[in-house]
Coordinates of N, CA and C and ligand atoms in Angstrom, one line a residue:
M7 N 56.7 80.7 104.7 CA 57.2 81.9 105.0 C 59.1 81.9 105.8
K8 N 58.3 81.1 107.3 CA 59.5 81.1 108.1 C 61.1 80.0 107.7
R9 N 60.2 79.3 106.5 CA 61.2 78.8 106.1 C 62.3 79.8 104.8
Y10 N 61.5 79.9 104.2 CA 62.8 81.2 103.2 C 63.7 82.4 104.6
V11 N 62.6 83.2 105.5 CA 63.2 83.5 106.1 C 64.6 82.7 106.7
G12 N 64.5 81.5 106.7 CA 65.6 80.5 107.5 C 66.7 80.6 106.3
I13 N 66.5 80.6 105.2 CA 67.1 79.8 103.8 C 68.0 81.5 103.8
L14 N 66.4 82.4 102.9 CA 68.2 83.4 103.5 C 68.8 84.1 104.7
S15 N 69.0 83.5 105.9 CA 69.0 84.0 106.8 C 70.9 83.2 107.2
V16 N 70.8 82.2 106.2 CA 71.8 81.2 106.1 C 72.2 81.2 104.8
L17 N 72.0 82.6 104.1 CA 72.3 82.8 102.3 C 73.0 83.8 103.2
A18 N 72.6 84.8 103.8 CA 73.4 86.3 104.0 C 74.1 86.0 105.0
F19 N 75.1 85.0 106.0 CA 75.8 84.0 106.6 C 76.9 84.0 105.6
A20 N 76.2 83.3 105.0 CA 77.4 82.2 103.8 C 78.2 83.3 103.6
L21 N 77.2 84.8 102.4 CA 77.7 85.6 102.5 C 79.2 86.7 103.0
V22 N 78.1 86.9 103.7 CA 78.8 87.3 105.2 C 80.9 86.7 105.3
L23 N 80.6 85.2 105.5 CA 81.7 84.9 105.6 C 82.4 84.7 104.2
M24 N 81.9 84.2 103.5 CA 82.5 84.9 102.0 C 83.7 86.0 101.9
N25 N 82.8 86.7 102.4 CA 83.6 88.3 102.3 C 85.0 87.8 103.1
Y26 N 84.6 87.3 104.4 CA 85.5 87.8 105.2 C 87.1 86.8 105.0
S27 N 86.6 85.5 104.1 CA 87.7 85.3 104.0 C 88.4 85.3 102.8
F28 N 87.7 86.2 101.3 CA 87.9 87.2 100.5 C 89.0 87.5 101.3
A29 N 88.6 88.7 101.5 CA 89.5 89.8 102.7 C 90.9 89.4 103.1
S30 N 90.7 88.1 103.6 CA 92.2 87.4 104.4 C 92.7 86.4 103.4
A31 N 92.1 86.8 102.5 CA 92.9 85.6 101.5 C 94.0 87.2 100.7
D32 N 93.5 88.3 100.3 CA 94.6 89.0 99.8 C 94.5 89.4 101.2
A33 N 95.1 89.9 101.9 CA 96.0 90.4 102.5 C 96.9 89.4 102.7
A34 N 97.3 88.0 102.8 CA 97.9 86.6 103.2 C 98.6 86.9 101.7
K35 N 98.0 87.3 100.6 CA 98.4 87.0 99.4 C 99.8 88.6 99.0
G36 N 99.0 89.5 99.8 CA 99.6 90.4 99.6 C 101.3 90.2 100.6
E37 N 101.3 89.5 101.3 CA 102.3 89.6 102.7 C 103.1 88.5 101.7
A38 N 102.8 87.2 100.9 CA 103.5 86.6 100.3 C 104.3 87.4 99.0
I39 N 103.7 88.3 98.5 CA 104.4 89.1 96.9 C 105.4 90.4 98.2
F40 N 105.1 90.8 99.3 CA 105.6 91.5 99.9 C 107.4 90.5 101.1
K41 N 107.0 89.8 100.5 CA 108.5 88.9 101.2 C 109.0 88.2 99.8
D42 N 108.1 87.7 99.4 CA 109.1 87.6 97.8 C 110.2 88.4 96.7
T43 N 111.5 87.7 97.0 CA 113.0 88.6 96.9 C 112.0 88.4 94.9
K44 N 111.5 88.1 94.6 CA 111.9 88.3 93.0 C 110.3 88.9 92.2
V45 N 109.7 88.8 93.0 CA 108.1 90.0 93.2 C 108.2 91.4 93.5
G46 N 108.1 91.3 94.8 CA 107.6 93.0 95.4 C 109.0 92.8 95.6
N47 N 109.4 92.7 96.8 CA 110.8 92.2 96.7 C 110.8 93.3 98.6
C48 N 109.5 94.0 98.6 CA 109.3 95.1 99.6 C 110.0 95.0 100.9
K49 N 110.4 93.7 101.5 CA 111.3 93.5 103.3 C 112.1 93.4 103.3
T50 N 113.4 93.8 101.8 CA 114.4 93.8 101.9 C 114.9 95.5 101.5
C51 N 113.9 96.3 101.5 CA 114.1 97.8 101.7 C 112.9 98.0 102.7
H52 N 111.6 97.1 103.1 CA 110.8 98.0 104.6 C 111.1 97.3 105.2
D53 N 111.4 98.0 107.2 CA 110.4 96.9 107.9 C 109.4 97.4 107.4
T54 N 108.7 96.3 108.5 CA 106.9 96.4 109.1 C 106.5 97.1 110.0
G55 N 107.5 97.6 110.6 CA 107.9 98.3 111.9 C 107.8 99.4 111.7
D56 N 108.0 100.4 112.7 CA 108.7 101.9 112.4 C 109.9 101.9 112.1
K57 N 111.2 101.0 112.1 CA 112.5 101.2 111.4 C 112.6 101.7 109.9
K58 N 113.5 102.2 109.8 CA 113.7 102.6 108.2 C 114.7 101.3 108.0
K59 N 114.8 101.4 107.0 CA 115.9 100.7 106.6 C 116.2 101.3 105.1
V60 N 116.4 100.2 103.8 CA 116.3 101.6 102.4 C 115.4 102.3 102.5
G61 N 113.6 101.9 102.7 CA 112.8 102.6 102.3 C 112.3 103.8 103.8
P62 N 111.2 103.7 104.0 CA 110.4 104.4 105.7 C 109.9 103.1 106.3
G63 N 110.0 102.9 107.7 CA 109.0 101.4 108.3 C 107.4 101.2 108.1
L64 N 107.3 100.5 106.9 CA 105.3 101.4 106.5 C 104.1 100.9 107.3
K65 N 104.6 100.1 108.4 CA 103.4 100.4 110.0 C 102.3 102.1 109.3
G66 N 101.4 101.6 109.8 CA 99.7 103.1 109.8 C 100.5 103.7 108.6
V67 N 101.2 103.0 107.6 CA 101.4 103.6 106.1 C 99.6 103.8 105.8
T68 N 99.1 102.8 105.6 CA 97.5 104.0 104.6 C 97.5 104.4 105.6
D69 N 97.7 104.7 107.2 CA 97.4 106.0 107.3 C 97.5 107.1 106.9
R70 N 98.7 107.5 106.8 CA 100.1 108.3 106.6 C 99.7 108.7 105.2
Q71 N 98.9 107.4 103.5 CA 99.1 107.4 102.7 C 98.1 107.6 102.3
P72 N 97.1 108.2 101.4 CA 96.0 107.8 100.8 C 96.4 106.2 99.7
K73 N 95.3 105.1 100.3 CA 95.1 104.5 99.5 C 95.6 104.7 97.7
E74 N 95.1 105.4 97.5 CA 94.7 105.8 95.9 C 96.6 105.9 95.4
W75 N 96.5 106.9 96.3 CA 98.3 107.3 95.9 C 99.0 106.0 95.6
I76 N 98.9 105.1 97.1 CA 99.4 103.8 97.4 C 99.7 102.8 95.9
E77 N 98.4 103.1 95.6 CA 97.9 102.8 93.8 C 98.9 102.5 92.3
K78 N 99.3 103.9 92.9 CA 99.7 105.0 91.5 C 101.6 104.5 92.4
W79 N 101.5 105.1 93.5 CA 103.4 104.4 93.6 C 103.5 102.7 93.4
L80 N 103.3 102.0 94.1 CA 103.0 100.6 93.4 C 104.3 100.1 92.4
A81 N 102.4 100.9 91.1 CA 102.1 100.4 89.9 C 103.7 101.2 89.1
D82 N 104.2 102.4 89.7 CA 105.4 103.3 89.1 C 105.9 104.2 90.2
P83 N 106.4 103.6 90.6 CA 107.3 104.5 92.2 C 108.1 105.6 90.8
Q84 N 108.8 105.5 90.1 CA 109.6 106.4 89.4 C 108.4 108.0 89.2
G85 N 107.7 107.4 88.5 CA 106.7 107.8 87.4 C 106.1 109.4 88.1
T86 N 105.9 108.2 89.6 CA 105.0 109.0 91.2 C 106.0 109.8 91.5
W87 N 106.6 109.7 91.3 CA 108.2 110.1 92.1 C 107.5 111.8 91.5
A88 N 108.6 111.0 89.6 CA 108.4 112.5 89.7 C 107.4 113.6 89.5
A89 N 106.5 112.7 89.2 CA 105.1 113.6 88.9 C 105.1 114.8 90.2
N90 N 105.2 114.2 91.2 CA 105.9 115.4 92.2 C 104.7 115.8 93.2
D91 N 103.6 115.4 92.8 CA 101.7 115.7 94.1 C 102.5 116.0 95.6
E92 N 101.5 116.5 95.7 CA 101.8 117.1 97.4 C 102.0 115.7 98.4
H93 N 101.9 114.2 98.4 CA 102.3 113.1 98.3 C 103.5 112.5 98.2
A94 N 104.4 112.3 97.3 CA 104.9 112.7 96.9 C 106.3 113.9 98.0
Q95 N 106.2 114.8 97.6 CA 106.0 115.4 98.0 C 106.8 115.6 99.9
D96 N 105.5 115.5 100.7 CA 105.6 114.8 102.3 C 106.7 114.1 101.9
L97 N 106.9 112.4 101.0 CA 107.8 111.3 101.4 C 109.1 111.8 101.3
K98 N 109.1 113.0 100.1 CA 110.7 113.8 99.9 C 111.5 113.8 100.5
K99 N 109.8 114.9 101.8 CA 110.5 115.3 102.7 C 110.8 114.5 104.0
R100 N 110.5 114.0 104.5 CA 110.2 112.9 105.6 C 111.4 112.0 104.9
M101 N 112.4 112.1 103.5 CA 113.4 111.1 103.0 C 114.8 112.2 102.7
N102 N 115.1 113.4 103.1 CA 115.1 114.0 103.2 C 115.6 114.4 101.7
K103 N 115.2 114.0 101.1 CA 115.2 114.4 98.8 C 114.5 114.9 98.6
V104 N 114.8 116.2 99.0 CA 113.6 116.9 98.4 C 114.2 117.2 96.7
D105 N 115.2 117.2 96.5 CA 115.7 117.7 95.1 C 116.7 116.7 94.4
K106 N 115.9 115.2 95.1 CA 116.5 114.5 94.2 C 115.7 113.9 93.0
P107 N 115.9 114.0 91.7 CA 115.3 113.5 90.6 C 114.6 112.5 90.5
N108 N 115.6 111.0 91.1 CA 115.4 109.6 91.3 C 115.0 109.0 92.6
T109 N 113.8 108.0 92.7 CA 113.4 107.5 93.6 C 114.6 106.2 93.5
A110 N 115.4 105.8 95.2 CA 115.4 104.5 95.7 C 114.8 103.1 95.6
M111 N 113.3 103.6 95.5 CA 112.3 102.8 95.3 C 112.2 102.0 94.4
K112 N 113.2 100.5 93.7 CA 113.2 99.4 92.6 C 112.3 99.2 92.8
L113 N 111.3 97.9 91.8 CA 111.0 96.7 92.2 C 111.1 95.2 90.4
P114 N 111.6 94.5 91.4 CA 112.3 94.0 90.6 C 111.3 93.8 89.7
T115 N 109.7 93.3 89.5 CA 108.6 93.1 88.3 C 108.0 94.2 88.3
K116 N 107.3 94.0 87.1 CA 105.8 95.4 87.5 C 104.7 94.8 88.4
L117 N 104.5 95.2 89.0 CA 103.0 95.0 89.4 C 102.0 94.9 88.8
A118 N 101.1 94.1 88.9 CA 99.2 93.8 88.2 C 98.9 94.8 89.2
A119 N 97.4 95.6 89.0 CA 96.4 95.6 89.4 C 96.0 94.8 91.1
D120 N 95.8 93.7 90.2 CA 95.4 92.4 91.0 C 96.2 92.7 92.7
Q121 N 97.7 92.4 91.9 CA 99.1 92.6 93.4 C 99.3 93.2 93.9
I122 N 98.4 95.1 93.0 CA 99.1 95.9 94.2 C 97.8 95.8 95.1
A123 N 96.3 95.4 94.8 CA 95.3 95.8 96.0 C 95.4 94.6 97.0
D124 N 96.0 93.5 96.5 CA 96.6 92.3 97.5 C 97.7 92.8 98.7
L125 N 98.8 94.0 98.3 CA 99.7 94.4 98.4 C 99.4 96.2 100.0
I126 N 98.2 96.2 99.3 CA 98.0 97.2 100.1 C 96.8 97.2 101.1
D127 N 96.2 95.4 100.8 CA 95.8 95.4 102.2 C 96.7 94.8 102.9
F128 N 97.7 94.5 102.6 CA 98.4 93.3 103.2 C 99.1 94.5 104.4
L129 N 99.9 96.1 103.9 CA 99.7 97.2 104.2 C 98.7 97.6 104.9
G130 N 97.5 97.8 105.6 CA 96.8 97.5 105.8 C 96.5 97.2 107.4
T131 N 96.4 95.8 107.6 CA 96.6 95.8 108.0 C 98.4 95.8 109.6
L132 N 99.1 96.8 109.1 CA 100.1 97.1 109.3 C 99.9 98.1 110.7
K133 N 99.5 98.2 112.0 CA 98.9 99.0 112.1 C 99.7 99.4 114.0
Ligands
HEC217 C1 115.2 98.8 96.4 C2 114.5 99.5 97.5 C3 112.8 99.0 98.1 C4 111.5 98.3 97.6 C5 112.7 96.4 97.1 C6 111.0 98.5 97.6 N1 110.3 99.5 98.5 FE1 109.3 100.8 98.8 N2 110.7 102.3 99.3 C7 111.5 102.2 99.3 C8 112.6 104.0 99.8 C9 113.2 104.5 99.1 C10 111.3 104.8 99.5 C11 111.4 106.6 99.9 C12 111.9 107.0 98.7 C13 113.0 106.8 98.4 O1 114.0 107.5 99.7 O2 113.5 107.4 97.8 C14 109.9 103.8 99.7 C15 108.8 103.9 99.6 C16 107.5 103.1 100.3 C17 106.2 104.4 100.1 C18 105.7 104.7 100.7 C19 105.8 105.6 102.0 C20 105.3 106.4 103.0 O3 106.0 106.7 104.4 O4 105.4 107.2 102.1 C21 105.7 102.6 100.5 C22 104.5 102.7 100.9 C23 106.3 101.4 99.8 N3 107.8 102.0 99.6 C24 106.1 100.6 99.4 C25 106.7 99.1 99.2 C26 106.0 98.4 98.8 C27 104.9 97.5 98.9 C28 107.1 97.2 98.4 C29 107.0 96.3 97.1 C30 105.5 95.5 96.2 C31 108.5 97.7 97.5 N4 108.0 99.5 98.5 C32 109.3 98.0 97.3 C33 113.1 101.4 99.0 C34 112.1 100.0 98.0

């Protein structure tokens, strides 16, 4: 019995470690996409602190916008802008673009769901 408990706790510990390394790997992948001018190109338009560039500084963005909304936004910025829900309205107000029909956020490629998840993990580290 004692032996099983030992094995089980080693297994549990390994699971915790695996989980931890997956989580940080995602944020690292997200950071690479953020900087890659051919994929996300986010860094060209966004500061990771609070300085405004073309778009707002992204420090704390996962606190001011829900993750599900950021997911939609990254999958389809123009469609999300046009859908004009409360979170898009909040962004428009902050950018002084309440009446603008188009967003200035243009991505070099359409992002896949896993790339978006990695990016959101990375955005969550910008505190
Ligand atoms: C060509 C410039 C450009 C690129 C490239 C770009 N963005 Fe943006 N982003 C903007 C602009 C501009 C806005 C604000 C909407 C507007 O003014 O049209 C914005 C808004 C956002 C917002 C909402 C911020 C808030 O405060 O609500 C997030 C999140 C975001 N961008 C993330 C990203 C990520 C992640 C990438 C890379 C995959 C990216 N952006 C690439 C220009 C860009």
